[in-house]
Amino acid sequence: MFSFIFLTHGELGETLVKTCEFIMNDNFSERIKIYSMDYSMLSDMDKIRADFSEKVEAMLASDHKVIVFVDIFGGSPSNIAFTFSRRENVDIISGVNLPMLIYAFEHMNDERDIKEVVDSIILSGSNSIVSAKTLINRSSN
């Protein structure tokens, strides 16, 4: 089983989760943790890091594999999350988008290895990034 944590700037994580809940007609908010950071929270980085660490440890203690979604590589959220990237059964995915979350929520109870699930989540997200012009040109040729 997988648990998800969203560590994003502003309210992006919360908005993505609510959008998935709407599309999938489900309530995931009770099964995940969302951290939204704004610039005023930068002074609370140690508290955020400690809270995040506590949540990761609790999820791992429940025999869950933990996937952390961050919005952009190199930002404060990813810098906090990446400190846990060497932990067994923890992985961090940056560049979160809606299609990858839909896939992730569909596979929360998956028994596959964390690497397989993470690879599939990333593939679903990257496959959804398209250029309309390229698609139109491809179909007209």
N, CA, C and O of each residue as an XYZ file, in Angstrom:
564
protein
N       0.838     -1.180      0.000
C       0.000      0.000      0.000
C       0.883      1.244      0.000
O       1.967      1.254      0.583
N       0.403      2.281     -0.659
C       1.154      3.517     -0.787
C       0.474      4.640     -0.022
O      -0.753      4.727      0.023
N       1.279      5.485      0.568
C       0.805      6.735      1.151
C       1.478      7.861      0.393
O       2.613      7.729     -0.063
N       0.770      8.965      0.266
C       1.269     10.105     -0.482
C       1.362     11.333      0.407
O       0.519     11.572      1.271
N       2.412     12.100      0.164
C       2.571     13.397      0.807
C       2.781     14.403     -0.314
O       3.528     14.144     -1.257
N       2.131     15.530     -0.210
C       2.286     16.613     -1.170
C       2.976     17.758     -0.460
O       2.485     18.268      0.547
N       4.112     18.156     -0.990
C       4.889     19.245     -0.422
C       5.118     20.241     -1.551
O       6.032     20.079     -2.359
N       4.278     21.272     -1.599
C       4.270     22.179     -2.741
C       4.213     23.643     -2.307
O       3.904     23.962     -1.159
N       4.519     24.511     -3.254
C       4.375     25.952     -3.028
C       2.895     26.323     -3.063
O       2.098     25.704     -3.769
N       2.554     27.324     -2.302
C       1.174     27.805     -2.312
C       0.211     26.686     -1.991
O       0.484     25.844     -1.136
N      -0.902     26.678     -2.668
C      -1.925     25.660     -2.418
C      -2.029     24.671     -3.572
O      -3.081     24.069     -3.784
N      -0.932     24.503     -4.321
C      -0.957     23.630     -5.491
C      -1.324     22.196     -5.127
O      -2.192     21.599     -5.763
N      -0.674     21.642     -4.115
C      -0.960     20.259     -3.727
C      -2.417     20.060     -3.358
O      -3.057     19.109     -3.805
N      -2.931     20.954     -2.550
C      -4.327     20.861     -2.121
C      -5.277     20.988     -3.311
O      -6.272     20.267     -3.391
N      -4.976     21.888     -4.223
C      -5.817     22.078     -5.403
C      -5.790     20.851     -6.307
O      -6.833     20.438     -6.815
N      -4.619     20.267     -6.516
C      -4.519     19.061     -7.339
C      -5.302     17.902     -6.724
O      -6.007     17.177     -7.427
N      -5.173     17.734     -5.414
C      -5.891     16.646     -4.739
C      -7.398     16.861     -4.842
O      -8.132     15.921     -5.144
N      -7.866     18.069     -4.598
C      -9.305     18.347     -4.693
C      -9.815     18.121     -6.110
O     -10.928     17.632     -6.299
N      -9.009     18.474     -7.102
C      -9.398     18.255     -8.494
C      -9.496     16.761     -8.791
O     -10.433     16.324     -9.460
N      -8.538     15.976     -8.300
C      -8.597     14.513     -8.473
C      -9.834     13.948     -7.788
O     -10.514     13.082     -8.339
N     -10.120     14.430     -6.607
C     -11.308     13.952     -5.891
C     -12.566     14.224     -6.700
O     -13.460     13.380     -6.770
N     -12.637     15.405     -7.312
C     -13.788     15.760     -8.144
C     -13.881     14.840     -9.355
O     -14.941     14.281     -9.634
N     -12.770     14.683    -10.074
C     -12.756     13.862    -11.293
C     -13.060     12.398    -10.984
O     -13.803     11.743    -11.716
N     -12.482     11.893     -9.897
C     -12.599     10.469     -9.582
C     -13.757     10.162     -8.636
O     -14.007      9.001     -8.313
N     -14.458     11.194     -8.197
C     -15.583     11.039     -7.276
C     -15.192     10.205     -6.047
O     -15.835      9.207     -5.720
N     -14.133     10.639     -5.389
C     -13.608      9.934     -4.220
C     -13.069     10.971     -3.243
O     -12.926     12.144     -3.589
N     -12.771     10.537     -2.031
C     -12.228     11.435     -1.013
C     -10.870     10.905     -0.569
O     -10.785      9.993      0.254
N      -9.820     11.483     -1.119
C      -8.465     11.044     -0.792
C      -7.854     11.842      0.350
O      -6.876     11.402      0.954
N      -8.408     12.994      0.651
C      -7.815     13.909      1.627
C      -7.587     13.266      2.986
O      -6.662     13.650      3.701
N      -8.396     12.315      3.346
C      -8.249     11.663      4.643
C      -7.086     10.669      4.666
O      -6.636     10.279      5.744
N      -6.595     10.255      3.498
C      -5.556      9.226      3.424
C      -4.187      9.764      3.038
O      -3.242      8.991      2.884
N      -4.066     11.077      2.881
C      -2.798     11.653      2.468
C      -2.474     12.843      3.352
O      -3.296     13.271      4.163
N      -1.280     13.370      3.191
C      -0.870     14.568      3.930
C      -0.461     15.627      2.914
O       0.282     15.346      1.974
N      -0.954     16.841      3.114
C      -0.642     17.945      2.211
C       0.042     19.045      3.003
O      -0.481     19.519      4.012
N       1.202     19.440      2.544
C       1.906     20.594      3.097
C       1.933     21.658      2.023
O       2.435     21.412      0.927
N       1.413     22.819      2.306
C       1.457     23.934      1.371
C       2.382     24.989      1.946
O       2.210     25.424      3.085
N       3.352     25.394      1.166
C       4.335     26.358      1.651
C       4.197     27.681      0.914
O       4.052     27.718     -0.308
N       4.244     28.751      1.667
C       4.387     30.059      1.045
C       5.642     30.704      1.631
O       6.263     30.159      2.543
N       5.996     31.835      1.111
C       7.257     32.446      1.532
C       7.281     32.812      3.001
O       8.357     32.868      3.598
N       6.141     33.062      3.597
C       6.122     33.389      5.021
C       6.499     32.181      5.873
O       6.866     32.332      7.038
N       6.410     30.992      5.299
C       6.732     29.774      6.040
C       8.223     29.457      6.024
O       8.667     28.548      6.726
N       8.993     30.182      5.244
C      10.416     29.886      5.162
C      11.092     29.979      6.520
O      12.079     29.290      6.777
N      10.564     30.828      7.383
C      11.141     30.926      8.730
C      10.796     29.700      9.564
O      11.419     29.464     10.599
N       9.822     28.925      9.135
C       9.393     27.723      9.859
C       9.936     26.445      9.236
O       9.384     25.370      9.468
N      11.005     26.538      8.450
C      11.540     25.377      7.729
C      11.875     24.221      8.664
O      11.593     23.068      8.338
N      12.467     24.503      9.812
C      12.805     23.427     10.742
C      11.555     22.722     11.246
O      11.546     21.499     11.383
N      10.500     23.480     11.521
C       9.242     22.881     11.974
C       8.620     22.050     10.859
O       8.134     20.946     11.104
N       8.631     22.567      9.648
C       8.068     21.839      8.504
C       8.852     20.544      8.299
O       8.266     19.480      8.102
N      10.170     20.643      8.346
C      11.026     19.458      8.159
C      10.740     18.410      9.250
O      10.635     17.220      8.952
N      10.617     18.847     10.499
C      10.347     17.918     11.604
C       8.967     17.282     11.460
O       8.809     16.082     11.681
N       7.972     18.081     11.092
C       6.615     17.581     10.902
C       6.571     16.589      9.746
O       5.942     15.535      9.837
N       7.245     16.944      8.662
C       7.331     16.076      7.484
C       8.008     14.755      7.853
O       7.521     13.686      7.484
N       9.106     14.821      8.566
C       9.839     13.630      8.988
C       8.971     12.722      9.850
O       8.968     11.503      9.679
N       8.247     13.321     10.764
C       7.361     12.552     11.648
C       6.290     11.831     10.834
O       5.968     10.676     11.112
N       5.744     12.507      9.836
C       4.694     11.904      9.010
C       5.257     10.758      8.164
O       4.624      9.710      8.035
N       6.445     10.957      7.590
C       7.077      9.895      6.803
C       7.320      8.678      7.679
O       7.007      7.556      7.282
N       7.870      8.887      8.855
C       8.165      7.775      9.772
C       6.896      7.028     10.171
O       6.901      5.800     10.256
N       5.819      7.756     10.414
C       4.551      7.121     10.789
C       4.007      6.270      9.639
O       3.490      5.175      9.863
N       4.122      6.771      8.425
C       3.645      6.013      7.265
C       4.477      4.750      7.069
O       3.932      3.679      6.803
N       5.795      4.876      7.201
C       6.671      3.714      7.069
C       6.398      2.696      8.175
O       6.432      1.491      7.927
N       6.133      3.165      9.377
C       5.838      2.271     10.499
C       4.543      1.495     10.268
O       4.348      0.419     10.832
N       3.663      2.047      9.438
C       2.410      1.370      9.079
C       2.580      0.461      7.879
O       1.597      0.011      7.290
N       3.849      0.183      7.507
C       4.179     -0.655      6.360
C       3.674     -0.099      5.036
O       3.359     -0.854      4.116
N       3.599      1.209      4.947
C       3.248      1.856      3.691
C       4.525      2.273      2.972
O       5.531      2.610      3.597
N       4.460      2.242      1.658
C       5.515      2.841      0.841
C       5.097      4.296      0.657
O       3.919      4.585      0.445
N       6.052      5.203      0.736
C       5.729      6.622      0.739
C       6.226      7.295     -0.541
O       7.404      7.213     -0.889
N       5.312      7.953     -1.222
C       5.672      8.748     -2.393
C       5.344     10.194     -2.068
O       4.223     10.535     -1.690
N       6.357     11.032     -2.226
C       6.211     12.456     -1.963
C       6.184     13.187     -3.299
O       7.072     13.003     -4.133
N       5.175     14.005     -3.496
C       5.042     14.791     -4.717
C       5.428     16.230     -4.413
O       4.884     16.847     -3.497
N       6.369     16.758     -5.184
C       6.753     18.166     -5.070
C       6.532     18.828     -6.425
O       6.495     18.165     -7.461
N       6.388     20.144     -6.393
C       6.044     20.836     -7.627
C       7.231     21.115     -8.524
O       7.128     20.951     -9.739
N       8.356     21.531     -7.964
C       9.476     21.914     -8.813
C      10.794     21.516     -8.157
O      11.009     21.756     -6.969
N      11.647     20.920     -8.928
C      12.956     20.502     -8.443
C      13.774     21.735     -8.045
O      13.848     22.708     -8.796
N      14.377     21.684     -6.876
C      15.248     22.762     -6.421
C      14.577     23.802     -5.557
O      15.256     24.656     -4.986
N      13.263     23.756     -5.444
C      12.565     24.695     -4.576
C      12.633     24.230     -3.126
O      13.081     23.116     -2.852
N      12.198     25.063     -2.210
C      12.221     24.710     -0.787
C      11.497     23.401     -0.487
O      12.023     22.584      0.268
N      10.294     23.168     -1.057
C       9.626     21.888     -0.793
C      10.469     20.683     -1.222
O      10.576     19.704     -0.483
N      11.064     20.756     -2.413
C      11.856     19.610     -2.866
C      13.127     19.463     -2.040
O      13.582     18.344     -1.804
N      13.700     20.562     -1.602
C      14.904     20.480     -0.766
C      14.626     19.760      0.542
O      15.471     19.009      1.031
N      13.451     19.983      1.112
C      13.057     19.258      2.325
C      12.830     17.786      1.986
O      13.369     16.902      2.652
N      12.046     17.529      0.969
C      11.677     16.154      0.613
C      12.884     15.322      0.210
O      12.987     14.156      0.592
N      13.795     15.904     -0.553
C      14.919     15.136     -1.078
C      15.855     14.632      0.018
O      16.655     13.730     -0.231
N      15.775     15.184      1.208
C      16.613     14.666      2.297
C      16.186     13.259      2.703
O      16.912     12.573      3.421
N      15.017     12.827      2.248
C      14.505     11.493      2.578
C      14.623     10.512      1.414
O      14.158      9.377      1.516
N      15.233     10.930      0.324
C      15.244     10.116     -0.887
C      16.056      8.835     -0.766
O      15.877      7.920     -1.570
N      16.935      8.749      0.207
C      17.728      7.521      0.369
C      17.057      6.495      1.289
O      17.563      5.387      1.467
N      15.942      6.866      1.856
C      15.224      5.942      2.729
C      14.583      4.832      1.906
O      14.073      5.070      0.811
N      14.613      3.640      2.436
C      13.949      2.525      1.769
C      12.443      2.759      1.783
O      11.885      3.215      2.781
N      11.802      2.447      0.685
C      10.361      2.593      0.507
C       9.877      4.037      0.560
O       8.723      4.301      0.898
N      10.766      4.968      0.223
C      10.400      6.378      0.076
C      10.964      6.853     -1.260
O      12.118      6.577     -1.588
N      10.143      7.571     -2.027
C      10.642      8.207     -3.243
C       9.953      9.552     -3.390
O       8.865      9.772     -2.856
N      10.595     10.436     -4.112
C      10.096     11.788     -4.323
C       9.977     12.013     -5.817
O      10.894     11.703     -6.576
N       8.841     12.556     -6.235
C       8.601     12.868     -7.635
C       8.408     14.376     -7.744
O       7.530     14.947     -7.097
N       9.235     15.015     -8.568
C       9.048     16.453     -8.788
C       8.342     16.672    -10.117
O       8.362     15.811    -10.997
N       7.717     17.839    -10.249
C       6.984     18.156    -11.474
C       5.586     17.570    -11.476
O       5.079     17.178    -12.527
N       4.968     17.508    -10.333
C       3.658     16.874    -10.193
C       2.639     17.504    -11.150
O       2.602     18.722    -11.324
N       1.814     16.648    -11.767
C       0.719     17.131    -12.596
C      -0.511     16.237    -12.387
O      -0.421     15.163    -11.793
N      -1.635     16.696    -12.879
C      -2.907     16.020    -12.633
C      -2.964     14.586    -13.168
O      -3.405     13.701    -12.434
N      -2.540     14.307    -14.410
C      -2.607     12.923    -14.889
C      -1.796     11.946    -14.029
O      -2.224     10.811    -13.818
N      -0.637     12.375    -13.534
C       0.140     11.454    -12.706
C      -0.553     11.198    -11.375
O      -0.446     10.102    -10.825
N      -1.260     12.193    -10.852
C      -1.976     11.977     -9.595
C      -3.163     11.045     -9.779
O      -3.438     10.206     -8.921
N      -3.857     11.189    -10.884
C      -4.973     10.273    -11.147
C      -4.449      8.841    -11.196
O      -5.046      7.939    -10.607
N      -3.342      8.631    -11.893
C      -2.741      7.298    -11.942
C      -2.343      6.845    -10.535
O      -2.635      5.715    -10.144
N      -1.687      7.709     -9.783
C      -1.233      7.355     -8.437
C      -2.411      6.967     -7.543
O      -2.351      5.958     -6.840
N      -3.477      7.764     -7.568
C      -4.641      7.451     -6.731
C      -5.307      6.150     -7.155
O      -5.825      5.411     -6.317
N      -5.295      5.870     -8.457
C      -5.856      4.605     -8.941
C      -5.048      3.403     -8.457
O      -5.567      2.288     -8.406
N      -3.786      3.621     -8.104
C      -2.893      2.525     -7.728
C      -2.395      2.620     -6.284
O      -1.339      2.080     -5.957
N      -3.143      3.296     -5.426
C      -2.742      3.450     -4.018
C      -2.570      2.110     -3.305
O      -1.716      1.968     -2.429
N      -3.373      1.149     -3.682
C      -3.355     -0.147     -3.007
C      -2.524     -1.187     -3.746
O      -2.590     -2.378     -3.442
N      -1.759     -0.738     -4.698
C      -0.922     -1.612     -5.501
C       0.125     -2.298     -4.627
O       0.632     -1.702     -3.677
N       0.439     -3.527     -4.943
C       1.449     -4.278     -4.189
C       2.804     -4.298     -4.895
O       3.746     -4.928     -4.415
N       2.902     -3.615     -6.025
C       4.161     -3.604     -6.759
C       5.258     -2.897     -5.971
O       4.994     -2.184     -5.002
N       6.469     -3.109     -6.404
C       7.641     -2.439     -5.864
C       7.493     -0.926     -6.059
O       6.895     -0.481     -7.039
N       8.032     -0.144     -5.133
C       7.891      1.316     -5.207
C       8.503      1.873     -6.491
O       7.953      2.807     -7.075
N       9.617      1.325     -6.937
C      10.252      1.819     -8.160
C       9.340      1.618     -9.365
O       9.232      2.506    -10.211
N       8.691      0.474     -9.453
C       7.779      0.213    -10.572
C       6.621      1.208    -10.582
O       6.253      1.735    -11.631
N       6.055      1.456     -9.414
C       4.921      2.376     -9.326
C       5.371      3.800     -9.641
O       4.696      4.513    -10.384
N       6.493      4.214     -9.087
C       7.014      5.558     -9.362
C       7.288      5.726    -10.857
O       6.930      6.749    -11.441
N       7.917      4.736    -11.475
C       8.181      4.805    -12.918
C       6.880      4.939    -13.711
O       6.815      5.703    -14.675
N       5.853      4.204    -13.310
C       4.557      4.275    -14.002
C       3.882      5.632    -13.788
O       3.265      6.173    -14.706
N       3.999      6.173    -12.590
C       3.426      7.496    -12.308
C       4.106      8.547    -13.184
O       3.438      9.378    -13.800
N       5.431      8.504    -13.236
C       6.172      9.476    -14.042
C       5.817      9.322    -15.520
O       5.631     10.321    -16.215
N       5.721      8.102    -16.002
C       5.356      7.863    -17.400
C       3.969      8.421    -17.709
O       3.763      9.041    -18.753
N       3.019      8.201    -16.800
C       1.666      8.720    -17.048
C       1.659     10.239    -17.083
O       0.924     10.842    -17.865
N       2.475     10.861    -16.238
C       2.555     12.321    -16.244
C       3.228     12.857    -17.480
O       2.762     13.832    -18.070
N       4.326     12.232    -17.885
C       5.054     12.733    -19.060
C       4.301     12.442    -20.355
O       4.378     13.228    -21.299
N       3.575     11.329    -20.416
C       2.792     11.021    -21.622
C       1.651     12.009    -21.840
O       1.133     12.133    -22.950
N       1.263     12.706    -20.783
C       0.155     13.653    -20.908
C       0.618     15.027    -21.383
O      -0.210     15.901    -21.641
N       1.908     15.224    -21.501
C       2.441     16.511    -21.957
C       2.587     16.447    -23.469
O       3.448     15.746    -24.001
N       1.729     17.191    -24.144
C       1.705     17.142    -25.603
C       1.597     18.549    -26.187
O       1.165     19.485    -25.513
N       1.984     18.674    -27.412
C       1.793     19.896    -28.180
C       0.635     19.656    -29.141
O       0.673     18.717    -29.937
N      -0.377     20.486    -29.073
C      -1.529     20.337    -29.964
C      -1.091     20.449    -31.427
O      -1.566     19.699    -32.279
N      -0.196     21.375    -31.711
C       0.278     21.571    -33.088
C       0.963     20.302    -33.604
O       0.751     19.901    -34.748
N       1.781     19.676    -32.762
C       2.460     18.446    -33.159
C       1.446     17.334    -33.426
O       1.577     16.594    -34.401
N       0.442     17.216    -32.568
C      -0.599     16.193    -32.769
C      -1.360     16.430    -34.060
O      -1.620     15.492    -34.815
N      -1.718     17.678    -34.316
C      -2.461     18.007    -35.534
C      -1.613     17.721    -36.769
O      -2.103     17.135    -37.735
N      -0.352     18.128    -36.745
C       0.529     17.878    -37.883
C       0.745     16.398    -38.105
O       0.812     15.950    -39.250
N       0.857     15.629    -37.036
C       1.068     14.192    -37.138
C      -0.170     13.511    -37.749
O      -0.037     12.604    -38.571
N      -1.357     13.945    -37.350
C      -2.572     13.309    -37.854
C      -2.910     13.726    -39.284
O      -3.620     13.010    -39.991
N      -2.405     14.878    -39.709
C      -2.705     15.327    -41.076
C      -1.697     14.809    -42.090
O      -1.890     14.996    -43.291
N      -0.637     14.169    -41.642
C       0.367     13.611    -42.562
C       0.072     12.191    -42.931
O       0.822     11.583    -43.695
